[in-house]
Short mmCIF file of C-alpha atoms in Angstrom, two decimals:
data_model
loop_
_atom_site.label_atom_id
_atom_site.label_comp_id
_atom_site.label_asym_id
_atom_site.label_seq_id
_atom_site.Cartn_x
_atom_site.Cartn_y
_atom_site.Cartn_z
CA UNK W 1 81.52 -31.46 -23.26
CA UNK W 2 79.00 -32.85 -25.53
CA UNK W 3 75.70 -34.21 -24.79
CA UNK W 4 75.64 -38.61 -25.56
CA UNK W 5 72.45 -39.89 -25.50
CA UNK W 6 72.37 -43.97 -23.85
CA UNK W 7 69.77 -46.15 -25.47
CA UNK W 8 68.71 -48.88 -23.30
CA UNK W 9 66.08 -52.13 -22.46
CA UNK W 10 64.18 -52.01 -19.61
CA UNK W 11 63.09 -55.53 -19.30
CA UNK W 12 61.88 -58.21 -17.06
CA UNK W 13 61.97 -56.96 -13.41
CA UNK W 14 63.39 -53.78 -13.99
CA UNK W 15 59.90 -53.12 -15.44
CA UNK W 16 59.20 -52.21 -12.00
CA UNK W 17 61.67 -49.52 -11.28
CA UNK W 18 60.22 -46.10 -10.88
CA UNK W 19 61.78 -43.27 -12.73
CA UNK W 20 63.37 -41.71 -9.71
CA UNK W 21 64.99 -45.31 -9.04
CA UNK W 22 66.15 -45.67 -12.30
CA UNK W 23 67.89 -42.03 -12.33
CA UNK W 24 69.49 -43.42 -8.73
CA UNK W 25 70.77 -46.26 -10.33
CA UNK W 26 72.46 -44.47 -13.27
CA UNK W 27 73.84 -42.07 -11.16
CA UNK W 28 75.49 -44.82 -9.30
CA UNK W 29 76.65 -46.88 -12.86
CA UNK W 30 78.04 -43.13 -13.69
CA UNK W 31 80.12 -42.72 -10.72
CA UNK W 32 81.13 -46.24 -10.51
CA UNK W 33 82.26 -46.26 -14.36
CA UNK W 34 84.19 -43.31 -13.87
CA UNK W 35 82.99 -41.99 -17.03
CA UNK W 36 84.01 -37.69 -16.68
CA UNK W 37 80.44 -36.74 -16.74
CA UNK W 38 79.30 -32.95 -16.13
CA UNK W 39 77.32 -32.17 -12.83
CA UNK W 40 75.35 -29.48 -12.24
CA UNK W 41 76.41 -26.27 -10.23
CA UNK W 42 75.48 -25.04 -6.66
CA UNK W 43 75.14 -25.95 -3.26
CA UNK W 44 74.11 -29.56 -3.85
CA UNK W 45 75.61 -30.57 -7.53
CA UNK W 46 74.31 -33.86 -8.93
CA UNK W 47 75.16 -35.59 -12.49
CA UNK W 48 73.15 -34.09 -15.70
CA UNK W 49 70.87 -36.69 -16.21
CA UNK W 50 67.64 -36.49 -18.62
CA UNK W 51 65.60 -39.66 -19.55
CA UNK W 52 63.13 -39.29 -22.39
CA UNK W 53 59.25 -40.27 -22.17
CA UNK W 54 59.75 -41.98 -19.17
CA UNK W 55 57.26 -45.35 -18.72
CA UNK W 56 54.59 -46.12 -16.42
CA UNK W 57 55.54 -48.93 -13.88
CA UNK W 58 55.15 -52.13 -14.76
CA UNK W 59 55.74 -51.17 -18.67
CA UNK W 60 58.59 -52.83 -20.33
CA UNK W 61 60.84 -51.19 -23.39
CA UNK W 62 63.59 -52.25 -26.17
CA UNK W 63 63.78 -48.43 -26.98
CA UNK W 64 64.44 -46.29 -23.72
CA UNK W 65 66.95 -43.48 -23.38
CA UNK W 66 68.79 -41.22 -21.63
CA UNK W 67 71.20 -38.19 -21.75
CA UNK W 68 74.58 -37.33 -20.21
CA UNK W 69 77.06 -34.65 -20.93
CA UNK W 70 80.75 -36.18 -21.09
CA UNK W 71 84.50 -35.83 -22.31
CA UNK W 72 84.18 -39.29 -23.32
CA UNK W 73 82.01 -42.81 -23.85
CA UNK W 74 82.22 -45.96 -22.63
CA UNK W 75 80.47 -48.83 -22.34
CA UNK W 76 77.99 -49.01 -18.81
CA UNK W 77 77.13 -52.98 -19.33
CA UNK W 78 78.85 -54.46 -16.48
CA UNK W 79 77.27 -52.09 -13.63
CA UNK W 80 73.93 -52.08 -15.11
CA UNK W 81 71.46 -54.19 -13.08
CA UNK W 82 69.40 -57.41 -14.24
CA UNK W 83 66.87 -56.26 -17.06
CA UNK W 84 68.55 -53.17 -18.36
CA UNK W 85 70.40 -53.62 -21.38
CA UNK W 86 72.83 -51.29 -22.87
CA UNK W 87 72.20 -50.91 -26.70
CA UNK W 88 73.98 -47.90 -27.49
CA UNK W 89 76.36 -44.87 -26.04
CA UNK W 90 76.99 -41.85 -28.53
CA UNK W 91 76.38 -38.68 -29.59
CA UNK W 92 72.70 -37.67 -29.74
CA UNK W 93 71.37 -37.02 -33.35
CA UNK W 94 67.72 -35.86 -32.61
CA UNK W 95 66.83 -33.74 -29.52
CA UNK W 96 64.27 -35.42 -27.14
CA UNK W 97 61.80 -32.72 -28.39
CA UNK W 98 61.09 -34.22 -31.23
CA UNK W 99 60.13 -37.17 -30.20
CA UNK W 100 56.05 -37.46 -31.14
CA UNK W 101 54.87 -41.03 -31.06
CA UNK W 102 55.38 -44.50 -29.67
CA UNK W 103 55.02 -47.92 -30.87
CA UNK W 104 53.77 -50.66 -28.28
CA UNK W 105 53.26 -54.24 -28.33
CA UNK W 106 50.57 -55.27 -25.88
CA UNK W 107 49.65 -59.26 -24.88
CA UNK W 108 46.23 -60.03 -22.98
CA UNK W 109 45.21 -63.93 -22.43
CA UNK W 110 43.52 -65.44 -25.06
CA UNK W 111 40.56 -65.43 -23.11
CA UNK W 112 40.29 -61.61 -23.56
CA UNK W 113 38.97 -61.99 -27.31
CA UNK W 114 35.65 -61.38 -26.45
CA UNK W 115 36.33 -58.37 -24.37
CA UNK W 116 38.48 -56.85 -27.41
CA UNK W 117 35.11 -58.18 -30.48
CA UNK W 118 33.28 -55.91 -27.59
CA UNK W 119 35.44 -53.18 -27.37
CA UNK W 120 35.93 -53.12 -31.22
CA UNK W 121 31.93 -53.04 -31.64
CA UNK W 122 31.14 -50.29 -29.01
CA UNK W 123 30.57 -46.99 -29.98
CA UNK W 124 32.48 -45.12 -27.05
CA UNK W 125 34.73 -46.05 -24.31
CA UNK W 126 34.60 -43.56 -21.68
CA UNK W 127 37.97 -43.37 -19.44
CA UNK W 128 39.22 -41.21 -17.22
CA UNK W 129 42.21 -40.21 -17.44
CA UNK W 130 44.83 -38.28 -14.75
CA UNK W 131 46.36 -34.82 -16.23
CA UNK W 132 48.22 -32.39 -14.17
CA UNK W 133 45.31 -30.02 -13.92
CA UNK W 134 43.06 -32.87 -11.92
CA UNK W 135 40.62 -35.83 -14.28
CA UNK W 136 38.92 -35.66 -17.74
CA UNK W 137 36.99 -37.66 -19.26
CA UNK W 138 38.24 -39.09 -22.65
CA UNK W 139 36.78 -41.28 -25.43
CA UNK W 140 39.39 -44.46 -25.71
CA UNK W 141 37.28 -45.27 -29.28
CA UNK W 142 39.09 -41.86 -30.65
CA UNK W 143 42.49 -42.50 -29.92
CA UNK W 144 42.26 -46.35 -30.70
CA UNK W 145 38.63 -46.77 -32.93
CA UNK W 146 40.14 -50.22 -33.46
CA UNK W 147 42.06 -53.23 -32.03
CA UNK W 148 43.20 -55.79 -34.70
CA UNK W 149 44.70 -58.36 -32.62
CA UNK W 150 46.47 -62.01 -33.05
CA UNK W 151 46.44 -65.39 -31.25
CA UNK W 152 49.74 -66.68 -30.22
CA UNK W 153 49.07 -69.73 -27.91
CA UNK W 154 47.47 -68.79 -25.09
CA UNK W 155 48.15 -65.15 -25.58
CA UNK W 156 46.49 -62.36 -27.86
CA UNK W 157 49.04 -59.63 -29.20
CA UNK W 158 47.87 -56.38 -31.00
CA UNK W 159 50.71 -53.29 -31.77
CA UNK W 160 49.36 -49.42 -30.90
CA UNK W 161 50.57 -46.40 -31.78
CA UNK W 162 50.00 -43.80 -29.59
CA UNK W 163 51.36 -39.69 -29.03
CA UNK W 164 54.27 -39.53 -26.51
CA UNK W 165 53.06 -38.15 -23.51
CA UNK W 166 49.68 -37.78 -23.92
CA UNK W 167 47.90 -41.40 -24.04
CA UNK W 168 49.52 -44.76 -23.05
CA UNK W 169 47.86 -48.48 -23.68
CA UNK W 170 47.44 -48.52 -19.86
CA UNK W 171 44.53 -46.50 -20.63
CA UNK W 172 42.82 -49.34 -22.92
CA UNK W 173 44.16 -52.01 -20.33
CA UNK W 174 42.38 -50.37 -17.67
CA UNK W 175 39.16 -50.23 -19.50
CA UNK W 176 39.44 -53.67 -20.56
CA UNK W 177 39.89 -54.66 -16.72
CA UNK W 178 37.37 -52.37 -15.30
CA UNK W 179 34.27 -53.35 -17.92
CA UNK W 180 35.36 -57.28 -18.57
CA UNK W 181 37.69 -58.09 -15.29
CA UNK W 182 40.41 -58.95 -17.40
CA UNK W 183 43.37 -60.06 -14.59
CA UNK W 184 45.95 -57.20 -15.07
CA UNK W 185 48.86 -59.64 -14.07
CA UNK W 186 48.41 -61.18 -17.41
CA UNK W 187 48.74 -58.12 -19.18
CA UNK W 188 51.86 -56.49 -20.73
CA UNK W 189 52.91 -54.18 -22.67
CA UNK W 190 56.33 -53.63 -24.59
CA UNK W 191 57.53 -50.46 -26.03
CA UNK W 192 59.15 -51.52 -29.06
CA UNK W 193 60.18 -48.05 -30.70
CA UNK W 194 60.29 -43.93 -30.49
CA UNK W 195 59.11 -42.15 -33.72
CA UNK W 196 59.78 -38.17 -34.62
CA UNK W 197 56.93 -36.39 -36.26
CA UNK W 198 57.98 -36.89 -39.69
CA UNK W 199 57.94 -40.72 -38.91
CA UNK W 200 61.67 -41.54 -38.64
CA UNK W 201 62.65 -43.46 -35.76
CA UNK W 202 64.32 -41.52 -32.86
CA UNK W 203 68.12 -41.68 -32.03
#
């Protein structure tokens, strides 16, 4: 057996699969491809499946992944559903462990320039922010001190790098819509890649 790793979009609509959907729909791709994957042992056995820094809801991706352990690869295209693209099936390189920072793209309506000039002059931005042991409060302005941003139409863009796991840009959206009532429906944000910690892009 030996471990391929699946690198996948997750686009458009299927921005709004959960993680537990998303495992339920490759588990049915796997068993419909009849790729020989490995499932686990005991009462209950169920396909090895591990997906890597998994995305909030509504987040969209051109770099997501996942791991299987086969005999063989094959391409998963046809079964996948509307807004997840197959990139890649192969051998993983890098173990997910080392993944250690993300890149994003994020878009806001142009009318959100002078909530970002305000955001960029404050000294703080207290958040709170969700961790497994309850809420803490967090300074955005030391994770992201800055936001240089561009107008593209009737949209602003701006790039972020952020740790994997620790902070995502929902965390600046959500101050931007709590303290300036910037609509979150005309919000996104793209993942765009996965970085290691010596700054080589994950694969």
């Amino acid at each position: 057996m030996i471990t391929v790793r699946i690198r996948f979009e997750k686009t458009g609509e299927a921005a709004y699969i959960s993680l537990l959907d998303l495992q339920r729909v490759f588990h049915r791709i796997l068993k419909r491809s009849g790729l020989p994957v490995y499932y686990t042992q005991g009462f209950n056995p169920h396909i090895y499946l591990s997906f890597a820094c998994p995305l909030s809801l509504g987040q969209e991706s051109l770099c997501e992944c996942c791991e299987v352990k086969t005999e063989a690869e094959d391409v998963l295209q046809p079964y996948m559903p509307r807004g997840i693209k197959v990139l890649s099936a192969q051998q993983a390189q890098n173990k997910v462990a080392e993944i250690d920072h993300a890149s994003y793209l994020v878009t806001l309506p142009a009318s959100a320039a002078a909530a970002l000039d305000a955001y960029n002059a404050a000294e703080n931005a207290m958040v709170v922010k969700k961790t497994k042991r309850g809420q803490k409060e967090l300074d955005l302005k030391t994770i992201i001190p800055h936001v240089e941003y561009e107008q593209a139409g009737e949209q602003l863009q701006f790039n972020l790098v952020l740790p994997c796991g620790s902070y995502n840009p929902a965390l600046l959206l959500g101050y931007l819509q709590q303290q300036y009532n910037i609509p979150p429906w005309l919000c996104s944000v793209l993942r765009t890649k996965l970085y290691t910690k010596n700054n080589e892009e994950f694969c």
